[in-house]
mmCIF file of C-alpha atoms in Angstrom:
data_model
loop_
_atom_site.group_PDB
_atom_site.id
_atom_site.type_symbol
_atom_site.label_atom_id
_atom_site.label_comp_id
_atom_site.label_asym_id
_atom_site.label_seq_id
_atom_site.Cartn_x
_atom_site.Cartn_y
_atom_site.Cartn_z
ATOM 1 C CA SER P 7 192.600 150.252 160.979
ATOM 2 C CA GLU P 8 195.164 152.973 161.302
ATOM 3 C CA PHE P 9 197.803 150.768 162.939
ATOM 4 C CA CYS P 10 198.340 147.012 162.654
ATOM 5 C CA LEU P 11 200.280 145.236 165.377
ATOM 6 C CA HIS P 12 203.013 142.926 164.230
ATOM 7 C CA PRO P 13 204.482 141.151 167.248
ATOM 8 C CA ALA P 14 207.557 139.040 166.573
ATOM 9 C CA GLY P 15 206.820 135.355 166.229
ATOM 10 C CA ASP P 16 208.764 132.183 165.632
ATOM 11 C CA THR P 17 209.291 132.818 161.910
ATOM 12 C CA PRO P 18 211.081 135.693 160.123
ATOM 13 C CA SER P 19 207.826 136.996 158.688
ATOM 14 C CA SER P 20 204.135 136.357 158.844
ATOM 15 C CA CYS P 21 201.032 137.193 156.876
ATOM 16 C CA ARG P 22 200.188 139.946 159.411
ATOM 17 C CA LEU P 23 202.863 142.172 157.910
ATOM 18 C CA PHE P 24 201.780 141.472 154.319
ATOM 19 C CA ASP P 25 198.128 142.057 155.238
ATOM 20 C CA ALA P 26 198.987 145.376 156.897
ATOM 21 C CA ILE P 27 200.945 146.588 153.890
ATOM 22 C CA ALA P 28 198.254 145.444 151.436
ATOM 23 C CA SER P 29 195.638 147.443 153.359
ATOM 24 C CA LEU P 30 197.868 150.515 153.891
ATOM 25 C CA CYS P 31 197.690 149.939 157.634
ATOM 26 C CA ILE P 32 200.813 151.254 159.379
ATOM 27 C CA PRO P 33 202.725 148.245 160.752
ATOM 28 C CA VAL P 34 203.650 148.515 164.428
ATOM 29 C CA ILE P 35 206.486 146.024 164.726
ATOM 30 C CA VAL P 36 206.949 144.872 168.315
ATOM 31 C CA SER P 37 210.361 143.240 168.563
ATOM 32 C CA ASP P 38 213.842 143.787 169.908
ATOM 33 C CA ASP P 39 215.402 141.957 166.966
ATOM 34 C CA ILE P 40 213.455 140.918 163.895
ATOM 35 C CA GLU P 41 214.356 139.877 160.367
ATOM 36 C CA LEU P 42 211.985 141.402 157.838
ATOM 37 C CA PRO P 43 211.405 140.426 154.210
ATOM 38 C CA PHE P 44 213.380 142.360 151.595
ATOM 39 C CA GLU P 45 215.519 144.159 154.182
ATOM 40 C CA GLY P 46 218.374 145.909 152.488
ATOM 41 C CA MET P 47 216.106 146.600 149.541
ATOM 42 C CA ILE P 48 213.513 148.700 151.339
ATOM 43 C CA ASP P 49 213.687 150.886 154.438
ATOM 44 C CA TYR P 50 210.965 149.830 156.873
ATOM 45 C CA THR P 51 211.462 152.939 159.006
ATOM 46 C CA GLU P 52 209.820 154.946 156.221
ATOM 47 C CA PHE P 53 206.452 153.225 156.705
ATOM 48 C CA SER P 54 206.576 151.242 159.968
ATOM 49 C CA ILE P 55 206.810 151.951 163.657
ATOM 50 C CA PHE P 56 209.269 149.910 165.721
ATOM 51 C CA VAL P 57 208.617 149.323 169.400
ATOM 52 C CA SER P 58 210.690 147.354 171.876
ATOM 53 C CA VAL P 59 209.050 144.425 173.642
ATOM 54 C CA GLY P 60 209.766 146.068 177.003
ATOM 55 C CA ASN P 61 207.938 149.261 176.079
ATOM 56 C CA ALA P 62 205.031 147.386 174.504
ATOM 57 C CA MET P 63 204.558 145.425 177.727
ATOM 58 C CA ARG P 64 204.298 148.562 179.871
ATOM 59 C CA PRO P 65 200.649 149.347 180.705
ATOM 60 C CA LYS P 66 199.172 151.988 178.374
ATOM 61 C CA TRP P 67 202.578 152.851 176.883
ATOM 62 C CA LEU P 68 201.817 151.644 173.365
ATOM 63 C CA THR P 69 198.398 153.265 173.073
ATOM 64 C CA ASN P 70 199.771 156.572 174.380
ATOM 65 C CA TYR P 71 202.717 156.374 171.985
ATOM 66 C CA LEU P 72 200.504 155.705 168.968
ATOM 67 C CA ARG P 73 198.022 158.418 169.916
ATOM 68 C CA ASN P 74 200.855 160.957 169.917
ATOM 69 C CA ILE P 75 201.850 160.278 166.306
ATOM 70 C CA SER P 76 200.803 163.264 164.232
ATOM 71 C CA LYS P 77 198.354 163.094 161.340
ATOM 72 C CA GLN P 78 201.145 164.405 159.109
ATOM 73 C CA GLN P 79 203.439 161.516 160.115
ATOM 74 C CA LYS P 80 200.660 158.942 159.637
ATOM 75 C CA ASP P 81 199.896 160.367 156.184
ATOM 76 C CA GLU P 82 203.589 160.175 155.268
ATOM 77 C CA PHE P 83 203.773 156.549 156.442
ATOM 78 C CA ARG P 84 200.719 155.705 154.283
ATOM 79 C CA ARG P 85 202.202 157.427 151.209
ATOM 80 C CA ASN P 86 205.391 155.452 151.722
ATOM 81 C CA LEU P 87 203.378 152.247 152.232
ATOM 82 C CA ALA P 88 201.648 152.851 148.911
ATOM 83 C CA GLY P 89 205.093 153.182 147.327
ATOM 84 C CA VAL P 90 206.271 149.754 148.508
ATOM 85 C CA GLN P 91 202.958 147.908 148.356
ATOM 86 C CA HIS P 92 203.690 146.417 144.914
ATOM 87 C CA ILE P 93 206.879 144.790 146.228
ATOM 88 C CA PHE P 94 204.779 142.529 148.444
ATOM 89 C CA GLU P 95 202.447 141.393 145.659
ATOM 90 C CA TYR P 96 203.190 137.944 144.341
ATOM 91 C CA GLU P 97 202.448 137.581 140.658
ATOM 92 C CA ASN P 98 201.059 134.278 139.469
ATOM 93 C CA THR P 99 202.989 133.918 136.232
ATOM 94 C CA HIS P 100 203.774 130.658 134.490
ATOM 95 C CA GLN P 101 206.746 129.793 132.318
ATOM 96 C CA SER P 102 204.415 129.302 129.373
ATOM 97 C CA SER P 103 202.882 132.731 129.950
ATOM 98 C CA LYS P 104 204.074 135.641 127.854
ATOM 99 C CA VAL P 105 203.666 137.921 130.887
ATOM 100 C CA SER P 106 206.671 138.018 133.191
ATOM 101 C CA ALA P 107 206.754 138.945 136.858
ATOM 102 C CA PRO P 108 207.177 142.684 137.485
ATOM 103 C CA GLU P 109 210.810 143.775 137.844
ATOM 104 C CA ASP P 110 210.144 145.291 141.276
ATOM 105 C CA GLY P 111 207.668 142.631 142.458
ATOM 106 C CA ALA P 112 208.094 140.121 145.272
ATOM 107 C CA VAL P 113 209.263 137.222 143.111
ATOM 108 C CA ASN P 114 212.139 139.200 141.602
ATOM 109 C CA HIS P 115 213.068 140.614 145.015
ATOM 110 C CA ILE P 116 213.328 137.059 146.354
ATOM 111 C CA TRP P 117 215.612 136.087 143.471
ATOM 112 C CA LYS P 118 217.761 139.178 144.084
ATOM 113 C CA LYS P 119 218.091 138.258 147.764
ATOM 114 C CA ILE P 120 219.077 134.686 146.860
ATOM 115 C CA HIS P 121 221.647 136.068 144.419
ATOM 116 C CA GLN P 122 223.086 138.243 147.226
ATOM 117 C CA LYS P 123 223.267 135.353 149.716
ATOM 118 C CA LEU P 124 224.535 132.638 147.388
ATOM 119 C CA PRO P 125 228.280 133.515 147.638
ATOM 120 C CA MET P 126 228.107 133.422 151.458
ATOM 121 C CA ILE P 127 226.331 130.074 151.395
ATOM 122 C CA GLN P 128 228.856 128.636 148.924
ATOM 123 C CA GLU P 129 231.762 129.806 151.120
ATOM 124 C CA ALA P 130 230.162 128.253 154.197
ATOM 125 C CA VAL P 131 229.700 124.916 152.405
ATOM 126 C CA ILE P 132 233.340 124.896 151.264
ATOM 127 C CA ARG P 133 234.514 125.877 154.756
ATOM 128 C CA GLU P 134 232.446 123.061 156.253
ATOM 129 C CA LYS P 135 233.981 120.517 153.855
ATOM 130 C CA ARG P 136 237.541 121.379 154.915
ATOM 131 C CA LYS P 137 236.820 121.388 158.640
ATOM 132 C CA PRO P 138 239.088 118.833 160.347
ATOM 133 C CA GLU P 139 237.392 115.850 161.936
ATOM 134 C CA GLY P 140 236.539 116.527 165.556
ATOM 135 C CA ALA P 141 236.737 120.323 165.182
ATOM 136 C CA SER P 142 233.973 122.225 166.886
ATOM 137 C CA ILE P 143 234.313 125.403 164.867
ATOM 138 C CA PRO P 144 230.810 126.699 164.209
ATOM 139 C CA LEU P 145 229.614 127.285 160.696
ATOM 140 C CA ARG P 146 230.053 131.011 160.057
ATOM 141 C CA CYS P 147 227.446 131.620 157.407
ATOM 142 C CA HIS P 148 225.442 134.718 158.265
ATOM 143 C CA CYS P 149 223.022 134.110 155.477
ATOM 144 C CA THR P 150 219.875 135.549 156.987
#
């Protein structure tokens, strides 16, 4: 397929996106607000198409929109997909193995993201501990 639809679901990511990237199929992400894996580390606009839910629901809008994307733009998206494809590959390495996970592979990207979020999570936990009894102040951790 040239394009792979990725409608927003009830989880931050799904296998549809990983499958699209693995097969160099241009992801068409249908969402008004979606959290994508490894955001902040990769720029999805370089290899994905973003479409609002409202536009996607309009009769024939999406097919017309996709048909009007030039071959040059599709080729560029696929080149960029090939450049990030390895990030989405999960290596099956064991602690006893002498082979470590690739530096720019999915496992290391997950650890980097955890490292980035950890200070915010720690602050939120400390803030929660000092909250006076009966206070209705919401937890302010924007950890996603």
